Amino acid sequence: MNILDLPDEILLNIIKKLNMIDVLYSLVDVNQRFDRLVLDPFYTNHLDLTVKALLNDNFSIEKQVLSRICKEILPRINNKIKKLTVNQYSMEDILGAVVYPQLYSLSLINFESDTLLPYLRDDTKLRCLLTNQITHVNIKMIDKKPTVRDENESNLFALILSRSKRLTDLTYSQWFCSGNSLISMYNLPSTSCVCSTLTKLNIDVNHFDDCLYFLDGRFDSLSTLIIYIETISSPLSNIDNTRQLPKLKCLSLITYCRTQFYDSLVVPLICRMSNLEELTLYLSIQRIESTYIDGNHLYNEILIHMPQLKKFIFSINTLVINKNIRINLPSNNDIQRSFIEREYQQIASYTHKESIEQRSTCHIYSLPYQFDRFYNMNCHFQGGIFNKVRMVMMTDRKHPFEQEFFQIVSNCFPFLQKLTIWNYQPQKRKQQLCPIITFPYLHCLILRSVNVDYADQFLNDTKIHLPCLLELRITYESLVMITYNFTNDATRLTCARLRILIIYGSYVRPENFHTYFPLCNM
């Protein structure tokens, strides 16, 4: 059967799964039918001209390919393009090739701040578009040398706001190869970041103070705030956390680091938003001499202040440490009942008590699960289906993760890509014969703080099959033990697929090291 015998609907579905650069370069001018499908406005209205690179930094388009797209293809579709996605290697050529009369949304992906700053400062096509035309901006920064990142990032953010005269929707995120250092609003004077047109802001920031700055009045039209906060800690400055925010309709507040300031900082902030219609919370909380966050707490402390709320999505993990007073913590059934009695939507929960160390945890989350991460999973995890999750962190201080538990994880998280395990407890049933477990999409495995049993299980292809594993982080001691000093055939197949190997601890490579990891980029 020839591919041209397929109906248009199937051909379009195939084309949509391919990289747009490859489609435009390879299929335009092949025949009239491909031209009709590929150059159709429904396909080209959002033009994504970026290269996906998983294992290296080469995001650039080949010169020959870029030249043909700019000279021969863009002039045929420029008046159909409404949304455009580019990276720093091709932006100047693509923006300069043609006029984009319908363009309203621009995504700048994998830019370094040093590269982007001149385009915003100087008289460029980018600056002209931002000033006169663009209403939606999505910027993803990726910097390798963060030595001057604070000043550059602050200037960059301020310039984007000042140049974008019609801006209504801004997404701004940063990732640094040498660790996180996100934008900090308190480094900027209050007059440098004012935007009266912005209604939706999606941003990553360093501190909780930065969140308060965004809500201090400088964005007076803001109705949707999606904010990832690196650390919720003691305030760095004196910012008002009492002013009411009646214009805010949607809030998404996400932090992955555990915080002790939920009750004193987070709750007062959310209660200022009396007209919220949608609320999303991803929180990891530590409470001292207290109890879990449950349905009763959420209603009495937060939701009762939001009569307009229509949607509440959450994942809240509470660690309580009670050393000086005795508190009868609710059971998992009690937690479930606290939601049922309040007539909540469907939720799940599990609790775990460590009586000797006086530590207890409780994880509550709304269903269906809406986040891409599931952190702090322990052996009391209740299961379920989590199709959106791509990253899982498993940790348990008292109980080992047995083979059957990993089978549950594989079933529950079918699209898992990154797995981190923290567990020093040796497996008790490691000699038990079990079917081979498969993690079909897992490409990154972190085994830094684990008993060697878990390294042996995951790298032994007769126990767990990892067909897509590309990156491994592990201690040298564990690696030597499970590979029998790089001679074990049972672990050879998985290790031979690896492209990135990060080894913790000092070591000297033996002679047979490279033959055991032939593809690795150390």
Tab-separated table of N, CA, C and O in Angstrom, residues 175-244:
chain	number	residue	atom	x	y	z
A	175	TRP	N	15.796	28.197	32.974
A	175	TRP	CA	16.492	27.017	33.471
A	175	TRP	C	17.982	27.250	33.297
A	175	TRP	O	18.427	27.703	32.245
A	176	PHE	N	18.755	26.961	34.359
A	176	PHE	CA	20.192	27.185	34.313
A	176	PHE	C	20.915	25.859	34.457
A	176	PHE	O	20.591	25.041	35.321
A	177	CYS	N	21.911	25.651	33.604
A	177	CYS	CA	22.675	24.410	33.642
A	177	CYS	C	23.407	24.227	34.965
A	177	CYS	O	23.708	23.113	35.370
A	178	SER	N	23.722	25.324	35.648
A	178	SER	CA	24.480	25.240	36.904
A	178	SER	C	23.570	25.389	38.114
A	178	SER	O	23.979	25.826	39.172
A	179	GLY	N	22.297	25.051	37.952
A	179	GLY	CA	21.368	25.141	39.066
A	179	GLY	C	20.353	26.234	38.853
A	179	GLY	O	20.485	27.074	37.972
A	180	ASN	N	19.331	26.226	39.666
A	180	ASN	CA	18.256	27.196	39.514
A	180	ASN	C	18.623	28.538	40.129
A	180	ASN	O	19.162	28.612	41.216
A	181	SER	N	18.317	29.582	39.427
A	181	SER	CA	18.354	30.933	39.978
A	181	SER	C	17.348	31.732	39.191
A	181	SER	O	17.649	32.230	38.107
A	182	LEU	N	16.158	31.800	39.681
A	182	LEU	CA	15.059	32.364	38.930
A	182	LEU	C	14.968	33.861	39.146
A	182	LEU	O	15.703	34.446	39.925
A	183	ILE	N	14.057	34.483	38.436
A	183	ILE	CA	13.917	35.932	38.524
A	183	ILE	C	13.493	36.355	39.932
A	183	ILE	O	12.738	35.652	40.606
A	184	SER	N	14.009	37.475	40.379
A	184	SER	CA	13.649	38.033	41.671
A	184	SER	C	13.137	39.445	41.465
A	184	SER	O	13.888	40.346	41.100
A	185	MET	N	11.858	39.644	41.718
A	185	MET	CA	11.237	40.938	41.472
A	185	MET	C	11.755	42.020	42.401
A	185	MET	O	11.794	43.189	42.050
A	186	TYR	N	12.172	41.645	43.607
A	186	TYR	CA	12.559	42.684	44.558
A	186	TYR	C	13.898	43.327	44.182
A	186	TYR	O	14.303	44.322	44.778
A	187	ASN	N	14.596	42.781	43.161
A	187	ASN	CA	15.801	43.446	42.665
A	187	ASN	C	15.474	44.621	41.759
A	187	ASN	O	16.354	45.391	41.378
A	188	LEU	N	14.212	44.753	41.376
A	188	LEU	CA	13.806	45.786	40.426
A	188	LEU	C	13.119	46.933	41.153
A	188	LEU	O	12.357	46.711	42.093
A	189	PRO	N	13.341	48.175	40.693
A	189	PRO	CA	12.561	49.289	41.244
A	189	PRO	C	11.102	49.140	40.860
A	189	PRO	O	10.766	48.574	39.827
A	190	SER	N	10.210	49.643	41.692
A	190	SER	CA	8.781	49.424	41.496
A	190	SER	C	8.275	49.984	40.187
A	190	SER	O	7.273	49.525	39.647
A	191	THR	N	8.942	50.993	39.626
A	191	THR	CA	8.476	51.615	38.390
A	191	THR	C	8.951	50.890	37.140
A	191	THR	O	8.495	51.193	36.039
A	192	SER	N	9.871	49.919	37.274
A	192	SER	CA	10.460	49.305	36.088
A	192	SER	C	9.602	48.189	35.525
A	192	SER	O	9.813	47.780	34.396
A	193	CYS	N	8.694	47.670	36.300
A	193	CYS	CA	7.853	46.579	35.824
A	193	CYS	C	6.396	46.916	36.074
A	193	CYS	O	5.805	46.498	37.076
A	194	VAL	N	5.816	47.669	35.180
A	194	VAL	CA	4.407	48.015	35.270
A	194	VAL	C	3.771	47.686	33.935
A	194	VAL	O	4.267	48.080	32.889
A	195	CYS	N	2.687	46.923	33.961
A	195	CYS	CA	2.031	46.542	32.719
A	195	CYS	C	0.527	46.571	32.947
A	195	CYS	O	-0.019	45.707	33.632
A	196	SER	N	-0.130	47.565	32.369
A	196	SER	CA	-1.564	47.749	32.618
A	196	SER	C	-2.430	46.859	31.746
A	196	SER	O	-3.621	46.730	32.007
A	197	THR	N	-1.837	46.230	30.697
A	197	THR	CA	-2.641	45.411	29.782
A	197	THR	C	-2.596	43.923	30.118
A	197	THR	O	-3.422	43.155	29.638
A	198	LEU	N	-1.631	43.504	30.915
A	198	LEU	CA	-1.414	42.080	31.171
A	198	LEU	C	-2.555	41.491	32.000
A	198	LEU	O	-2.843	41.953	33.106
A	199	THR	N	-3.190	40.444	31.464
A	199	THR	CA	-4.271	39.762	32.187
A	199	THR	C	-3.865	38.366	32.658
A	199	THR	O	-4.469	37.842	33.594
A	200	LYS	N	-2.863	37.762	32.001
A	200	LYS	CA	-2.430	36.410	32.384
A	200	LYS	C	-0.911	36.358	32.463
A	200	LYS	O	-0.219	36.761	31.529
A	201	LEU	N	-0.393	35.868	33.595
A	201	LEU	CA	1.050	35.766	33.796
A	201	LEU	C	1.384	34.356	34.299
A	201	LEU	O	0.806	33.879	35.277
A	202	ASN	N	2.323	33.715	33.592
A	202	ASN	CA	2.829	32.392	33.976
A	202	ASN	C	4.334	32.530	34.144
A	202	ASN	O	5.050	32.783	33.170
A	203	ILE	N	4.846	32.383	35.368
A	203	ILE	CA	6.247	32.742	35.624
A	203	ILE	C	6.850	31.871	36.722
A	203	ILE	O	6.148	31.356	37.593
A	204	ASP	N	8.186	31.698	36.639
A	204	ASP	CA	8.974	31.024	37.675
A	204	ASP	C	9.737	32.082	38.456
A	204	ASP	O	10.361	32.959	37.846
A	205	VAL	N	9.717	31.987	39.783
A	205	VAL	CA	10.413	32.975	40.610
A	205	VAL	C	11.181	32.282	41.727
A	205	VAL	O	10.969	31.094	42.019
A	206	ASN	N	12.055	33.045	42.350
A	206	ASN	CA	12.901	32.512	43.412
A	206	ASN	C	12.176	32.367	44.743
A	206	ASN	O	12.266	31.339	45.402
A	207	HIS	N	11.499	33.452	45.160
A	207	HIS	CA	11.010	33.531	46.528
A	207	HIS	C	9.521	33.877	46.575
A	207	HIS	O	8.956	34.397	45.611
A	208	PHE	N	8.929	33.628	47.720
A	208	PHE	CA	7.531	33.988	47.933
A	208	PHE	C	7.339	35.500	47.835
A	208	PHE	O	6.290	35.965	47.381
A	209	ASP	N	8.351	36.259	48.220
A	209	ASP	CA	8.270	37.721	48.105
A	209	ASP	C	7.964	38.137	46.666
A	209	ASP	O	7.229	39.099	46.431
A	210	ASP	N	8.554	37.435	45.702
A	210	ASP	CA	8.333	37.770	44.301
A	210	ASP	C	6.864	37.638	43.927
A	210	ASP	O	6.322	38.444	43.162
A	211	CYS	N	6.227	36.609	44.470
A	211	CYS	CA	4.792	36.431	44.236
A	211	CYS	C	4.006	37.625	44.773
A	211	CYS	O	3.093	38.137	44.114
A	212	LEU	N	4.361	38.091	45.954
A	212	LEU	CA	3.672	39.244	46.540
A	212	LEU	C	3.885	40.507	45.720
A	212	LEU	O	2.980	41.332	45.585
A	213	TYR	N	5.084	40.652	45.142
A	213	TYR	CA	5.353	41.825	44.307
A	213	TYR	C	4.447	41.860	43.082
A	213	TYR	O	3.989	42.922	42.661
A	214	PHE	N	4.203	40.710	42.483
A	214	PHE	CA	3.331	40.675	41.302
A	214	PHE	C	1.902	41.089	41.643
A	214	PHE	O	1.138	41.476	40.762
A	215	LEU	N	1.557	41.003	42.913
A	215	LEU	CA	0.182	41.290	43.333
A	215	LEU	C	0.083	42.580	44.132
A	215	LEU	O	-0.883	42.786	44.854
A	216	ASP	N	1.088	43.463	43.999
A	216	ASP	CA	1.077	44.693	44.793
A	216	ASP	C	0.449	45.875	44.059
A	216	ASP	O	0.482	47.003	44.540
A	217	GLY	N	-0.095	45.620	42.846
A	217	GLY	CA	-0.782	46.679	42.120
A	217	GLY	C	-0.152	47.068	40.810
A	217	GLY	O	-0.770	47.738	39.994
A	218	ARG	N	1.088	46.640	40.568
A	218	ARG	CA	1.757	47.050	39.324
A	218	ARG	C	1.160	46.343	38.100
A	218	ARG	O	1.307	46.805	36.981
A	219	PHE	N	0.495	45.196	38.306
A	219	PHE	CA	-0.233	44.518	37.235
A	219	PHE	C	-1.727	44.588	37.569
A	219	PHE	O	-2.338	43.606	37.988
A	220	ASP	N	-2.300	45.754	37.378
A	220	ASP	CA	-3.640	45.997	37.903
A	220	ASP	C	-4.761	45.349	37.098
A	220	ASP	O	-5.916	45.364	37.526
A	221	SER	N	-4.434	44.761	35.935
A	221	SER	CA	-5.450	44.062	35.150
A	221	SER	C	-5.337	42.545	35.262
A	221	SER	O	-6.091	41.807	34.615
A	222	LEU	N	-4.411	42.071	36.063
A	222	LEU	CA	-4.126	40.639	36.139
A	222	LEU	C	-5.324	39.860	36.678
A	222	LEU	O	-5.840	40.162	37.754
A	223	SER	N	-5.751	38.848	35.929
A	223	SER	CA	-6.846	37.995	36.377
A	223	SER	C	-6.418	36.538	36.549
A	223	SER	O	-7.083	35.774	37.242
A	224	THR	N	-5.287	36.155	35.901
A	224	THR	CA	-4.776	34.783	36.012
A	224	THR	C	-3.298	34.823	36.355
A	224	THR	O	-2.502	35.451	35.655
A	225	LEU	N	-2.917	34.149	37.439
A	225	LEU	CA	-1.517	34.052	37.843
A	225	LEU	C	-1.163	32.583	38.017
A	225	LEU	O	-1.753	31.881	38.831
A	226	ILE	N	-0.196	32.126	37.210
A	226	ILE	CA	0.351	30.775	37.324
A	226	ILE	C	1.798	30.938	37.728
A	226	ILE	O	2.606	31.458	36.956
A	227	ILE	N	2.136	30.528	38.927
A	227	ILE	CA	3.455	30.855	39.467
A	227	ILE	C	4.113	29.641	40.105
A	227	ILE	O	3.504	28.941	40.917
A	228	TYR	N	5.339	29.368	39.686
A	228	TYR	CA	6.175	28.364	40.325
A	228	TYR	C	7.178	29.092	41.214
A	228	TYR	O	7.901	29.973	40.756
A	229	ILE	N	7.213	28.731	42.498
A	229	ILE	CA	8.087	29.388	43.468
A	229	ILE	C	9.143	28.392	43.924
A	229	ILE	O	8.818	27.318	44.437
A	230	GLU	N	10.406	28.756	43.725
A	230	GLU	CA	11.493	27.869	44.108
A	230	GLU	C	11.487	27.603	45.620
A	230	GLU	O	11.607	26.457	46.053
A	231	THR	N	11.321	28.657	46.409
A	231	THR	CA	11.389	28.506	47.868
A	231	THR	C	10.345	29.397	48.540
A	231	THR	O	10.301	30.602	48.264
A	232	ILE	N	9.534	28.814	49.395
A	232	ILE	CA	8.643	29.597	50.251
A	232	ILE	C	9.261	29.601	51.644
A	232	ILE	O	9.180	28.629	52.391
A	233	SER	N	9.930	30.692	51.958
A	233	SER	CA	10.674	30.777	53.207
A	233	SER	C	10.373	32.105	53.881
A	233	SER	O	9.486	32.852	53.461
A	234	SER	N	11.131	32.407	54.915
A	234	SER	CA	10.909	33.643	55.660
A	234	SER	C	11.017	34.849	54.737
A	234	SER	O	11.916	34.914	53.898
A	235	PRO	N	10.108	35.829	54.867
A	235	PRO	CA	10.122	36.988	53.968
A	235	PRO	C	11.450	37.725	53.993
A	235	PRO	O	12.068	37.895	55.045
A	236	LEU	N	11.883	38.157	52.802
A	236	LEU	CA	13.130	38.908	52.688
A	236	LEU	C	12.913	40.403	52.830
A	236	LEU	O	13.855	41.158	53.032
A	237	SER	N	11.685	40.829	52.672
A	237	SER	CA	11.381	42.258	52.769
A	237	SER	C	9.966	42.428	53.304
A	237	SER	O	9.187	41.465	53.385
A	238	ASN	N	9.634	43.657	53.647
A	238	ASN	CA	8.331	43.954	54.238
A	238	ASN	C	7.327	44.291	53.130
A	238	ASN	O	7.283	45.403	52.635
A	239	ILE	N	6.519	43.300	52.747
A	239	ILE	CA	5.535	43.478	51.677
A	239	ILE	C	4.149	43.216	52.253
A	239	ILE	O	3.937	42.250	52.990
A	240	ASP	N	3.213	44.049	51.890
A	240	ASP	CA	1.842	43.921	52.382
A	240	ASP	C	1.215	42.631	51.868
A	240	ASP	O	1.179	42.367	50.674
A	241	ASN	N	0.731	41.795	52.784
A	241	ASN	CA	0.054	40.548	52.422
A	241	ASN	C	-1.390	40.564	52.937
A	241	ASN	O	-1.930	39.536	53.340
A	242	THR	N	-2.001	41.760	52.922
A	242	THR	CA	-3.374	41.885	53.428
A	242	THR	C	-4.325	42.509	52.405
A	242	THR	O	-5.534	42.355	52.525
A	243	ARG	N	-3.793	43.216	51.414
A	243	ARG	CA	-4.636	43.909	50.438
A	243	ARG	C	-5.461	42.921	49.628
A	243	ARG	O	-4.961	41.945	49.101
A	244	GLN	N	-6.762	43.183	49.506
A	244	GLN	CA	-7.659	42.296	48.785
A	244	GLN	C	-7.374	42.321	47.283
A	244	GLN	O	-6.963	43.348	46.728
